[in-house]
Short mmCIF file of C-alpha atoms in Angstrom, two decimals:
data_model
loop_
_atom_site.label_atom_id
_atom_site.label_comp_id
_atom_site.label_asym_id
_atom_site.label_seq_id
_atom_site.Cartn_x
_atom_site.Cartn_y
_atom_site.Cartn_z
CA MET B 7 10.69 -34.89 -11.44
CA SER B 8 10.50 -31.48 -9.82
CA TYR B 9 13.43 -29.29 -8.85
CA LYS B 10 13.84 -26.04 -7.00
CA ILE B 11 15.29 -22.87 -8.47
CA PRO B 12 16.11 -20.17 -5.92
CA MET B 13 15.65 -16.67 -7.33
CA GLY B 14 17.18 -14.02 -5.11
CA PRO B 15 17.68 -12.60 -2.56
CA TYR B 16 19.96 -10.53 -4.81
CA HIS B 17 17.54 -10.54 -7.63
CA PRO B 18 18.63 -10.85 -11.26
CA ALA B 19 15.56 -9.02 -12.54
CA LEU B 20 14.44 -6.59 -9.88
CA GLU B 21 17.18 -4.71 -8.14
CA GLU B 22 15.83 -5.17 -4.64
CA PRO B 23 16.29 -8.11 -2.31
CA TYR B 24 13.70 -10.81 -1.83
CA LYS B 25 13.73 -14.52 -2.45
CA LEU B 26 11.49 -16.73 -4.48
CA ASP B 27 11.96 -20.49 -4.42
CA LEU B 28 10.43 -21.79 -7.62
CA ILE B 29 9.37 -25.45 -7.73
CA CYS B 30 9.63 -26.43 -11.40
CA GLU B 31 8.87 -29.40 -13.62
CA GLY B 32 10.87 -28.87 -16.78
CA GLU B 33 10.30 -25.27 -17.81
CA THR B 34 6.98 -25.03 -15.98
CA VAL B 35 6.67 -23.51 -12.53
CA ARG B 36 4.46 -25.64 -10.29
CA ASP B 37 4.67 -23.67 -7.06
CA ALA B 38 6.63 -20.91 -5.36
CA LYS B 39 7.62 -19.90 -1.86
CA LEU B 40 8.31 -16.28 -1.03
CA HIS B 41 10.74 -14.94 1.54
CA ILE B 42 10.91 -11.28 2.50
CA GLY B 43 12.59 -9.38 5.32
CA PHE B 44 15.90 -8.55 3.67
CA ASN B 45 15.08 -4.83 3.88
CA PHE B 46 13.66 -4.92 7.41
CA ARG B 47 14.75 -1.74 9.19
CA GLY B 48 12.37 -1.77 12.17
CA ILE B 49 10.87 1.54 11.04
CA GLU B 50 7.60 1.03 12.96
CA HIS B 51 9.59 0.58 16.16
CA LEU B 52 11.87 3.53 15.34
CA ALA B 53 8.76 5.69 14.86
CA GLU B 54 7.95 5.20 18.54
CA THR B 55 11.22 6.94 19.41
CA ARG B 56 10.62 10.06 17.27
CA ASN B 57 8.56 13.14 18.05
CA TYR B 58 5.71 14.28 15.84
CA ILE B 59 7.99 16.33 13.58
CA GLN B 60 10.79 13.77 13.32
CA VAL B 61 8.41 10.89 12.62
CA ILE B 62 7.30 12.53 9.35
CA ALA B 63 10.88 12.64 8.07
CA LEU B 64 11.37 9.03 9.18
CA MET B 65 8.26 7.67 7.46
CA GLU B 66 9.14 9.52 4.26
CA ARG B 67 12.03 7.07 4.06
CA VAL B 68 9.90 3.92 4.11
CA CYS B 69 9.93 4.02 0.32
CA GLY B 70 12.02 5.80 -2.30
CA ILE B 71 9.30 5.87 -4.95
CA CYS B 72 6.15 6.80 -3.02
CA SER B 73 7.81 8.77 -0.22
CA ASN B 74 5.20 11.53 -0.49
CA ILE B 75 2.34 9.07 -0.09
CA HIS B 76 3.74 7.82 3.21
CA THR B 77 3.93 11.30 4.73
CA LEU B 78 0.53 12.18 3.30
CA THR B 79 -1.09 9.14 4.92
CA LEU B 80 0.74 9.70 8.21
CA CYS B 81 -0.14 13.41 8.33
CA GLN B 82 -3.79 12.68 7.54
CA ALA B 83 -3.90 10.23 10.46
CA MET B 84 -2.18 12.71 12.79
CA GLU B 85 -4.55 15.48 11.69
CA LYS B 86 -7.39 13.33 13.03
CA LEU B 87 -5.61 13.23 16.39
CA THR B 88 -4.92 16.96 16.47
CA GLY B 89 -8.22 18.12 14.98
CA GLN B 90 -6.47 20.09 12.23
CA THR B 91 -7.95 20.49 8.77
CA PRO B 92 -5.60 21.52 5.97
CA PRO B 93 -6.76 24.57 3.98
CA PRO B 94 -8.10 24.06 0.43
CA ARG B 95 -4.88 25.13 -1.31
CA ALA B 96 -2.90 22.57 0.70
CA GLN B 97 -5.43 19.86 -0.21
CA TYR B 98 -4.97 20.64 -3.90
CA ILE B 99 -1.19 20.65 -3.61
CA ARG B 100 -1.43 17.25 -1.93
CA VAL B 101 -3.40 15.95 -4.93
CA ILE B 102 -0.85 17.42 -7.35
CA MET B 103 2.07 15.81 -5.51
CA ALA B 104 0.27 12.48 -5.23
CA GLU B 105 -0.52 12.39 -8.95
CA LEU B 106 2.99 13.44 -9.97
CA GLU B 107 4.28 10.64 -7.79
CA ARG B 108 1.86 8.21 -9.46
CA LEU B 109 3.13 9.34 -12.88
CA HIS B 110 6.73 8.97 -11.78
CA SER B 111 6.04 5.50 -10.33
CA HIS B 112 4.05 4.20 -13.30
CA VAL B 113 6.54 5.49 -15.89
CA LEU B 114 9.40 3.99 -13.90
CA TRP B 115 7.52 0.69 -13.80
CA ALA B 116 6.84 0.87 -17.55
CA GLY B 117 10.58 1.26 -18.14
CA ILE B 118 11.45 -1.73 -15.98
CA ALA B 119 8.73 -3.83 -17.62
CA ALA B 120 10.07 -2.85 -21.05
CA LYS B 121 13.56 -3.90 -20.00
CA LEU B 122 12.29 -7.28 -18.82
CA MET B 123 10.47 -7.75 -22.12
CA GLY B 124 13.72 -7.13 -23.97
CA PHE B 125 12.67 -3.66 -25.10
CA LYS B 126 15.79 -1.72 -24.18
CA THR B 127 14.90 1.27 -26.37
CA MET B 128 11.55 1.55 -24.66
CA PHE B 129 13.29 1.38 -21.29
CA MET B 130 15.36 4.43 -22.23
CA THR B 131 12.29 6.26 -23.55
CA CYS B 132 10.39 5.65 -20.31
CA PHE B 133 13.30 6.78 -18.17
CA GLU B 134 13.64 9.93 -20.26
CA LEU B 135 9.95 10.63 -19.55
CA ARG B 136 10.45 9.84 -15.90
CA GLU B 137 13.17 12.48 -15.79
CA LYS B 138 10.62 15.04 -16.95
CA VAL B 139 8.29 14.10 -14.09
CA MET B 140 11.21 14.24 -11.66
CA ASP B 141 12.01 17.71 -13.00
CA VAL B 142 8.48 18.83 -12.13
CA LEU B 143 8.73 17.32 -8.65
CA GLN B 144 12.08 19.02 -8.17
CA ALA B 145 10.70 22.33 -9.44
CA ILE B 146 7.97 22.17 -6.79
CA SER B 147 9.81 20.73 -3.83
CA GLY B 148 13.51 21.21 -4.50
CA ASN B 149 14.00 17.47 -4.09
CA ARG B 150 13.90 14.45 -6.36
CA VAL B 151 13.13 11.63 -3.91
CA ASN B 152 12.10 12.81 -0.45
CA TYR B 153 10.02 15.88 -1.19
CA SER B 154 9.25 16.96 2.40
CA MET B 155 6.00 18.48 1.24
CA ASN B 156 3.58 17.27 3.90
CA ARG B 157 3.20 18.54 7.44
CA ILE B 158 0.48 18.10 10.02
CA GLY B 159 -2.27 20.49 8.92
CA GLY B 160 -1.05 21.22 5.41
CA VAL B 161 1.99 21.41 3.18
CA ASN B 162 5.43 22.98 3.53
CA ARG B 163 5.78 24.55 0.09
CA ASP B 164 3.61 26.36 -2.39
CA ILE B 165 3.28 25.91 -6.15
CA ASP B 166 4.18 29.36 -7.38
CA ASP B 167 3.60 28.97 -11.10
CA PRO B 168 0.90 26.38 -11.93
CA ALA B 169 0.77 27.52 -15.57
CA ALA B 170 4.41 26.47 -16.12
CA LEU B 171 3.63 23.04 -14.74
CA LEU B 172 0.67 22.69 -17.09
CA ILE B 173 3.03 23.02 -20.04
CA MET B 174 5.20 20.24 -18.64
CA ILE B 175 2.12 18.03 -18.17
CA ASP B 176 1.09 18.64 -21.79
CA VAL B 177 4.52 17.60 -23.05
CA LEU B 178 4.47 14.49 -20.91
CA GLU B 179 1.00 13.45 -22.00
CA LYS B 180 1.89 13.97 -25.67
CA GLU B 181 4.92 11.71 -25.33
CA MET B 182 2.86 9.04 -23.58
CA VAL B 183 0.17 9.12 -26.28
CA ARG B 184 2.66 9.24 -29.14
CA LYS B 185 5.25 6.70 -27.99
CA VAL B 186 4.70 4.67 -24.85
CA ILE B 187 1.06 3.66 -24.90
CA PRO B 188 0.90 2.63 -28.61
CA ILE B 189 4.00 0.47 -28.28
CA PHE B 190 2.82 -1.21 -25.10
CA THR B 191 -0.69 -1.79 -26.41
CA THR B 192 -0.10 -2.71 -30.06
CA SER B 193 3.36 -4.18 -30.48
CA SER B 194 3.42 -7.92 -31.08
CA THR B 195 6.44 -8.33 -28.79
CA ALA B 196 4.67 -6.70 -25.87
CA ARG B 197 1.54 -8.73 -26.56
CA SER B 198 3.38 -12.06 -26.80
CA ARG B 199 5.31 -11.38 -23.60
CA CYS B 200 2.31 -10.13 -21.61
CA ALA B 201 -1.01 -11.54 -22.86
CA ASP B 202 -2.31 -14.57 -20.90
CA ILE B 203 0.84 -14.49 -18.74
CA GLY B 204 0.70 -14.47 -14.93
CA VAL B 205 -3.08 -14.54 -14.70
CA LEU B 206 -4.73 -13.61 -11.40
CA THR B 207 -8.41 -14.45 -11.63
CA ASN B 208 -11.08 -12.13 -10.29
CA ALA B 209 -12.03 -14.65 -7.60
CA LYS B 210 -8.42 -15.05 -6.47
CA ALA B 211 -7.86 -11.29 -6.48
CA ILE B 212 -10.84 -10.83 -4.17
CA SER B 213 -9.82 -13.74 -1.97
CA LEU B 214 -6.26 -12.44 -1.56
CA GLY B 215 -7.45 -8.88 -0.99
CA VAL B 216 -5.03 -7.42 -3.55
CA VAL B 217 -5.14 -3.67 -4.14
CA GLY B 218 -4.33 -0.99 -6.68
CA PRO B 219 -3.61 -1.69 -10.36
CA VAL B 220 -3.17 -5.42 -9.58
CA ALA B 221 -6.78 -5.59 -8.33
CA ARG B 222 -8.14 -3.34 -11.07
CA ALA B 223 -6.47 -5.50 -13.75
CA SER B 224 -8.40 -8.48 -12.37
CA GLY B 225 -11.75 -6.71 -12.58
CA VAL B 226 -11.89 -5.42 -8.99
CA ALA B 227 -13.00 -1.80 -9.39
CA GLN B 228 -11.65 -0.35 -6.18
CA ASP B 229 -9.84 2.98 -5.87
CA LEU B 230 -9.79 4.95 -2.62
CA ARG B 231 -9.66 8.24 -4.54
CA ARG B 232 -13.21 7.37 -5.61
CA ALA B 233 -14.49 5.12 -2.79
CA ALA B 234 -13.18 7.15 0.17
CA PRO B 235 -11.92 10.48 -1.22
CA TYR B 236 -9.23 12.33 0.70
CA ALA B 237 -7.39 15.64 0.10
CA ALA B 238 -9.23 17.31 -2.84
CA TYR B 239 -10.09 14.17 -4.83
CA ALA B 240 -13.81 14.64 -4.28
CA GLU B 241 -13.55 17.73 -6.51
CA MET B 242 -11.76 15.94 -9.35
CA ASP B 243 -13.47 14.36 -12.34
CA PHE B 244 -11.65 11.20 -13.40
CA GLN B 245 -12.12 7.61 -14.52
CA VAL B 246 -10.93 4.47 -12.73
CA PRO B 247 -9.52 2.15 -15.43
CA VAL B 248 -10.49 -1.49 -14.92
CA GLU B 249 -9.50 -4.52 -17.01
CA SER B 250 -10.80 -8.03 -16.61
CA ALA B 251 -8.15 -10.36 -18.09
CA GLY B 252 -5.99 -10.41 -14.94
CA ASP B 253 -2.79 -11.02 -16.92
CA VAL B 254 0.42 -8.99 -17.20
CA ARG B 255 -1.00 -7.14 -20.20
CA ALA B 256 -4.08 -6.08 -18.20
CA ARG B 257 -1.86 -4.73 -15.43
CA LEU B 258 0.15 -2.87 -18.05
CA MET B 259 -3.02 -1.45 -19.62
CA VAL B 260 -4.42 -0.28 -16.28
CA ARG B 261 -1.22 1.59 -15.47
CA ALA B 262 -1.02 3.10 -18.97
CA LEU B 263 -4.58 4.39 -18.67
CA GLU B 264 -3.90 5.62 -15.15
CA ILE B 265 -1.02 7.71 -16.50
CA MET B 266 -3.54 9.46 -18.76
CA GLU B 267 -5.97 9.92 -15.86
CA SER B 268 -3.19 11.33 -13.68
CA CYS B 269 -2.47 13.92 -16.39
CA ASN B 270 -6.20 14.68 -16.42
CA ILE B 271 -6.34 15.11 -12.63
CA LEU B 272 -3.16 17.22 -12.63
CA ARG B 273 -4.59 19.52 -15.26
CA GLN B 274 -7.76 20.02 -13.20
CA ALA B 275 -5.91 20.55 -9.93
CA LEU B 276 -3.42 23.02 -11.42
CA THR B 277 -6.16 24.96 -13.19
CA LYS B 278 -8.45 25.14 -10.15
CA LEU B 279 -5.74 25.60 -7.51
CA PRO B 280 -7.49 27.83 -4.96
CA PRO B 281 -5.75 30.76 -3.28
CA GLY B 282 -5.10 30.77 0.43
CA GLU B 283 -2.94 29.45 3.23
CA LEU B 284 -0.70 26.40 3.02
CA ASN B 285 -1.32 25.08 6.52
CA ALA B 286 -3.75 25.22 9.39
CA GLY B 287 -1.46 27.22 11.65
CA GLU B 288 1.84 27.33 13.49
CA GLY B 289 2.54 26.41 17.07
CA LYS B 290 2.76 23.38 19.31
CA LEU B 291 0.24 20.67 18.53
CA ALA B 292 -1.91 18.91 21.10
CA PHE B 293 -2.70 15.27 20.40
CA ILE B 294 -5.74 13.53 21.75
CA THR B 295 -5.23 10.10 23.22
CA GLY B 296 -6.31 7.27 20.99
CA THR B 297 -5.85 5.78 17.57
CA ALA B 298 -6.45 7.31 14.16
CA THR B 299 -6.30 5.63 10.81
CA SER B 300 -5.81 6.99 7.32
CA ARG B 301 -5.83 5.37 3.89
CA VAL B 302 -4.50 6.68 0.60
CA GLU B 303 -4.43 5.27 -2.94
CA ALA B 304 -0.70 5.03 -3.62
CA PRO B 305 0.63 4.20 -7.11
CA ARG B 306 0.72 0.52 -6.12
CA GLY B 307 -2.58 0.54 -4.23
CA GLU B 308 -3.97 1.23 -0.80
CA VAL B 309 -1.61 2.38 1.96
CA MET B 310 -2.98 2.39 5.49
CA TYR B 311 -1.48 4.00 8.58
CA SER B 312 -2.74 3.39 12.11
CA VAL B 313 -1.27 5.90 14.54
CA SER B 314 -1.76 5.63 18.29
CA TRP B 315 -1.02 8.39 20.83
CA LYS B 316 -0.76 8.46 24.60
CA GLU B 317 -1.86 11.48 26.61
CA GLY B 318 0.80 14.11 27.17
CA SER B 319 3.34 12.48 24.87
CA ASN B 320 5.02 14.10 21.90
CA LYS B 321 5.82 10.69 20.41
CA PRO B 322 3.49 8.14 18.88
CA ALA B 323 2.82 5.03 20.96
CA ARG B 324 2.51 2.98 17.78
CA VAL B 325 2.68 3.53 14.03
CA HIS B 326 1.53 0.63 11.90
CA VAL B 327 2.00 0.76 8.15
CA ARG B 328 0.15 -1.57 5.78
CA THR B 329 1.67 -1.10 2.33
CA PRO B 330 0.15 -2.27 -0.97
CA THR B 331 2.99 -4.63 -1.85
CA PHE B 332 2.50 -6.42 1.47
CA VAL B 333 -0.88 -7.65 0.22
CA ASN B 334 -0.02 -7.88 -3.48
CA MET B 335 3.11 -10.00 -3.12
CA PRO B 336 1.41 -13.20 -1.91
CA ALA B 337 -0.51 -13.13 -5.20
CA ILE B 338 2.75 -13.84 -7.06
CA ARG B 339 2.45 -17.44 -5.92
CA SER B 340 -0.86 -17.80 -7.77
CA MET B 341 0.42 -15.89 -10.80
CA VAL B 342 3.49 -18.06 -11.38
CA GLN B 343 1.80 -21.44 -10.91
CA GLY B 344 1.75 -23.00 -14.39
CA ALA B 345 3.85 -20.22 -15.91
CA ARG B 346 7.03 -20.69 -17.92
CA LEU B 347 10.16 -20.15 -15.88
CA ALA B 348 11.34 -17.46 -18.31
CA ASP B 349 8.19 -15.43 -17.66
CA THR B 350 8.57 -15.29 -13.87
CA PRO B 351 10.73 -12.12 -13.72
CA LEU B 352 8.14 -10.19 -15.74
CA ILE B 353 5.26 -11.66 -13.72
CA GLN B 354 6.92 -10.56 -10.48
CA ALA B 355 7.59 -7.14 -11.93
CA SER B 356 3.99 -6.84 -13.09
CA ILE B 357 2.75 -6.24 -9.54
CA ASP B 358 5.24 -3.33 -9.34
CA PRO B 359 6.63 -4.66 -6.06
CA CYS B 360 8.37 -2.50 -3.51
CA TYR B 361 10.32 -4.60 -1.03
CA SER B 362 11.48 -1.57 0.89
CA CYS B 363 7.81 -0.76 1.63
CA THR B 364 6.95 -4.37 2.36
CA ASP B 365 9.70 -4.95 4.89
CA ARG B 366 9.69 -1.50 6.48
CA MET K 13 -29.94 -11.95 13.93
CA THR K 14 -26.51 -11.02 15.26
CA VAL K 15 -25.06 -7.55 15.38
CA LEU K 16 -22.71 -8.31 12.55
CA GLU K 17 -25.43 -9.57 10.24
CA VAL K 18 -26.98 -6.13 10.11
CA VAL K 19 -23.79 -4.21 9.38
CA PRO K 20 -24.78 -2.47 6.12
CA GLU K 21 -28.05 -1.03 7.40
CA THR K 22 -26.88 0.06 10.80
CA LEU K 23 -23.24 0.88 10.30
CA LEU K 24 -23.40 4.62 10.75
CA THR K 25 -26.44 5.05 12.89
CA THR K 26 -26.87 2.53 15.64
CA GLU K 27 -25.39 1.69 18.97
CA PRO K 28 -22.90 -1.14 18.26
CA TRP K 29 -20.84 1.12 15.96
CA GLU K 30 -18.82 4.17 16.80
CA GLU K 31 -16.92 6.31 14.29
CA LYS K 32 -13.61 7.47 15.69
CA GLY K 33 -10.28 8.36 14.11
CA GLY K 34 -11.46 7.46 10.62
CA VAL K 35 -12.70 3.98 11.57
CA HIS K 36 -16.18 2.56 12.17
CA TRP K 37 -15.43 0.59 15.32
CA SER K 38 -17.59 -2.27 16.42
CA THR K 39 -18.42 -1.84 20.09
CA ALA K 40 -20.31 -5.13 20.29
CA SER K 41 -18.94 -7.30 23.05
CA PRO K 42 -17.76 -9.97 23.36
CA LEU K 43 -16.65 -10.52 19.77
CA ASN K 44 -15.38 -13.78 18.37
CA VAL K 45 -12.77 -13.24 15.68
CA ARG K 46 -13.89 -16.19 13.57
CA GLU K 47 -17.51 -15.07 13.67
CA VAL K 48 -16.40 -11.60 12.62
CA ALA K 49 -14.43 -13.06 9.71
CA LYS K 50 -17.43 -15.15 8.60
CA SER K 51 -19.67 -12.09 8.74
CA MET K 52 -17.21 -10.02 6.75
CA ASN K 53 -16.98 -12.78 4.13
CA ALA K 54 -20.77 -12.86 3.89
CA LEU K 55 -20.80 -9.11 3.31
CA LYS K 56 -18.00 -9.40 0.71
CA ALA K 57 -15.90 -6.98 2.72
CA ARG K 58 -12.20 -6.79 1.84
CA PHE K 59 -9.74 -7.68 4.58
CA ILE K 60 -7.10 -4.97 5.04
CA THR K 61 -4.86 -5.75 7.98
CA ILE K 62 -4.40 -6.49 11.67
CA THR K 63 -2.62 -3.95 13.87
CA ALA K 64 -0.96 -5.34 16.98
CA TYR K 65 -0.40 -3.24 20.09
CA GLU K 66 1.66 -4.24 23.10
CA MET K 67 -0.12 -2.49 25.96
CA PRO K 68 1.80 -0.96 28.87
CA GLY K 69 2.47 -2.90 32.06
CA ASP K 70 0.63 -6.17 32.41
CA GLU K 71 -2.21 -5.27 30.08
CA GLY K 72 -1.09 -7.71 27.42
CA PHE K 73 -1.80 -7.25 23.74
CA ARG K 74 -4.56 -5.70 21.67
CA LEU K 75 -5.29 -6.65 18.07
CA GLU K 76 -7.33 -4.47 15.73
CA TYR K 77 -8.76 -6.17 12.65
CA HIS K 78 -9.71 -3.99 9.70
CA TRP K 79 -11.98 -4.64 6.73
CA ASP K 80 -13.14 -2.35 3.93
CA LEU K 81 -16.83 -2.34 3.09
CA ASP K 82 -17.58 -0.18 0.03
CA GLY K 83 -14.99 2.40 1.05
CA LYS K 84 -15.90 2.36 4.75
CA LEU K 85 -13.18 1.24 7.11
CA LEU K 86 -14.46 -1.20 9.72
CA GLY K 87 -12.53 -1.97 12.89
CA PHE K 88 -12.86 -4.84 15.36
CA PRO K 89 -10.74 -4.64 18.52
CA PHE K 90 -9.69 -7.69 20.51
CA GLN K 91 -8.01 -7.51 23.88
CA LEU K 92 -5.95 -10.66 24.35
CA SER K 93 -5.96 -12.21 27.79
CA GLY K 94 -2.95 -14.33 26.94
CA LYS K 95 -0.66 -14.47 23.94
CA SER K 96 -2.91 -16.25 21.49
CA ILE K 97 -6.03 -15.85 19.39
CA GLU K 98 -7.73 -18.10 16.87
CA SER K 99 -6.41 -17.82 13.33
CA ILE K 100 -8.81 -16.82 10.56
CA TYR K 101 -6.46 -17.93 7.78
CA ASP K 102 -8.76 -20.79 6.76
CA LEU K 103 -11.62 -18.28 6.38
CA CYS K 104 -9.66 -15.43 4.83
CA GLU K 105 -6.42 -16.18 2.99
CA ALA K 106 -5.58 -12.46 2.78
CA VAL K 107 -4.72 -12.61 6.47
CA ASP K 108 -1.79 -14.98 5.93
CA TRP K 109 1.17 -12.61 5.86
CA ILE K 110 -0.01 -10.26 8.60
CA GLU K 111 -0.71 -13.17 10.98
CA ARG K 112 2.78 -14.45 10.24
CA GLU K 113 4.34 -11.01 10.69
CA ILE K 114 2.64 -10.50 14.05
CA HIS K 115 3.67 -13.98 15.16
CA GLU K 116 7.28 -13.32 14.17
CA GLY K 117 7.42 -9.78 15.56
CA PHE K 118 5.23 -9.91 18.68
CA ASP K 119 5.42 -13.60 19.62
CA LEU K 120 1.63 -13.94 19.46
CA ASP K 121 0.15 -17.26 18.44
CA PHE K 122 -2.66 -17.59 15.91
CA LEU K 123 -4.16 -20.93 16.86
CA GLY K 124 -4.90 -23.50 14.19
CA ARG K 125 -2.31 -22.65 11.56
CA GLU K 126 1.30 -23.26 10.58
CA TYR K 127 3.89 -20.53 10.02
CA GLU K 128 6.50 -22.33 7.96
CA PRO K 129 8.41 -21.16 6.11
CA LEU K 130 9.32 -18.12 8.17
CA LEU K 131 8.30 -14.91 6.45
CA LEU K 132 10.66 -12.32 7.85
CA ARG K 133 13.48 -14.01 9.65
CA GLN K 134 15.86 -16.93 9.59
CA GLY K 135 16.25 -19.31 12.50
CA ASP K 136 14.54 -22.02 14.49
CA THR K 137 12.28 -19.93 16.67
CA ALA K 138 9.39 -18.33 14.91
CA GLY K 139 7.76 -16.26 17.62
CA VAL K 140 10.00 -13.52 19.06
CA ASN K 141 8.93 -10.24 20.61
CA LEU K 142 11.25 -7.92 18.71
CA ARG K 143 10.45 -4.97 20.98
CA GLU K 144 11.69 -6.97 23.96
CA GLU K 145 14.76 -7.98 21.99
CA ALA K 146 15.49 -4.34 21.15
CA LYS K 147 15.49 -3.19 24.79
#
């Protein structure tokens, strides 16, 4: 006999609202139905009521974790409509901010995953590390969540002392290598909670079009930083970690290795930071009529913005946001089929979902 | 051989494609959305999203379908004469949520599929134009 267990919308595991109806037989999950929309704020519609300065501040608030990525993607799209090209220093600063945000997001996720595994000490360790990343972000931008770094044609703030940031990156990397990665990769508790759990096969990952670490953990080697470089990524030397098992452990491994690669990219960008201007110029911008699209590899995967402009307007006619969780969340249904009920919170967390992004 | 069957060789260089605003747009006309989806499947392109536009006045709706082919962003525009278009969900399961979102937010119908359970909203009526509601 099957029975239904509703999980959410006020979620016991992940402190954001969404609902999962789990169809179970005994302790085994047979199927699941997902419901989203609890965070729907109508942001795409609101964007049509804001001018080209205000819309950047609005879209920064789509997400509290990858706020910088949203403004980066939006500004890149709007730069295509205004014909502006950010100067080299701005492109490097965009890479630095994006990688710091990836570090912050991945370490945050590692802490939450540790908590769901029953590793409370590890949770505290990860959040202590996250604080160090937040300190760097605050040192650069003056803010801890909405950094306000991106503008059309460049960035708003400079990085005055790259050498000081390099020291902070070294400390962070040392802590990751010494504490976090060994525990996640070698401890028997982490292995028993994560290995062969919540498997997403390569074929299913391709079929569902999942992105980011979820795709790369299922053997899909896609990363926009490599496939369609933006900002200064074409000048960075880095690896794209790929695992083939498709389970929670593979997703954990991909993110752990990406933390190391982010440190690598940050070191390169801070060392090679070119001198020069921060933006393409002041003054009123002229938008060409039409649609422009931009894609960026956010911590959770590909973000895409389509921005449409009408002639003579200072407001967008349409801003469409496709976030990574919007395409990764349907994969949860496949991941939980056949799983033990007790594993479902960790399986859901393993895609690093952001409901705020998904609902917009 | 159709236009879409020769995508990889001709994408950047020949007439039916135009690069604009970061997208390689197909200018072939008329396009059939299901044929496009089949061609993209054959090329192993990754579906990204559909962007819906409500055009001013009586111009109706425009849908832009996007796929990724080895890092290149492909775009296929469809001007809707009415308020419906064929669903490609049976050909491409990645399209599920965005078809449902557009149905629930723009009141457009993707023919040949079901929407239950509702993705975003509660209630009996699935298709509602939220922009009209907000006026």
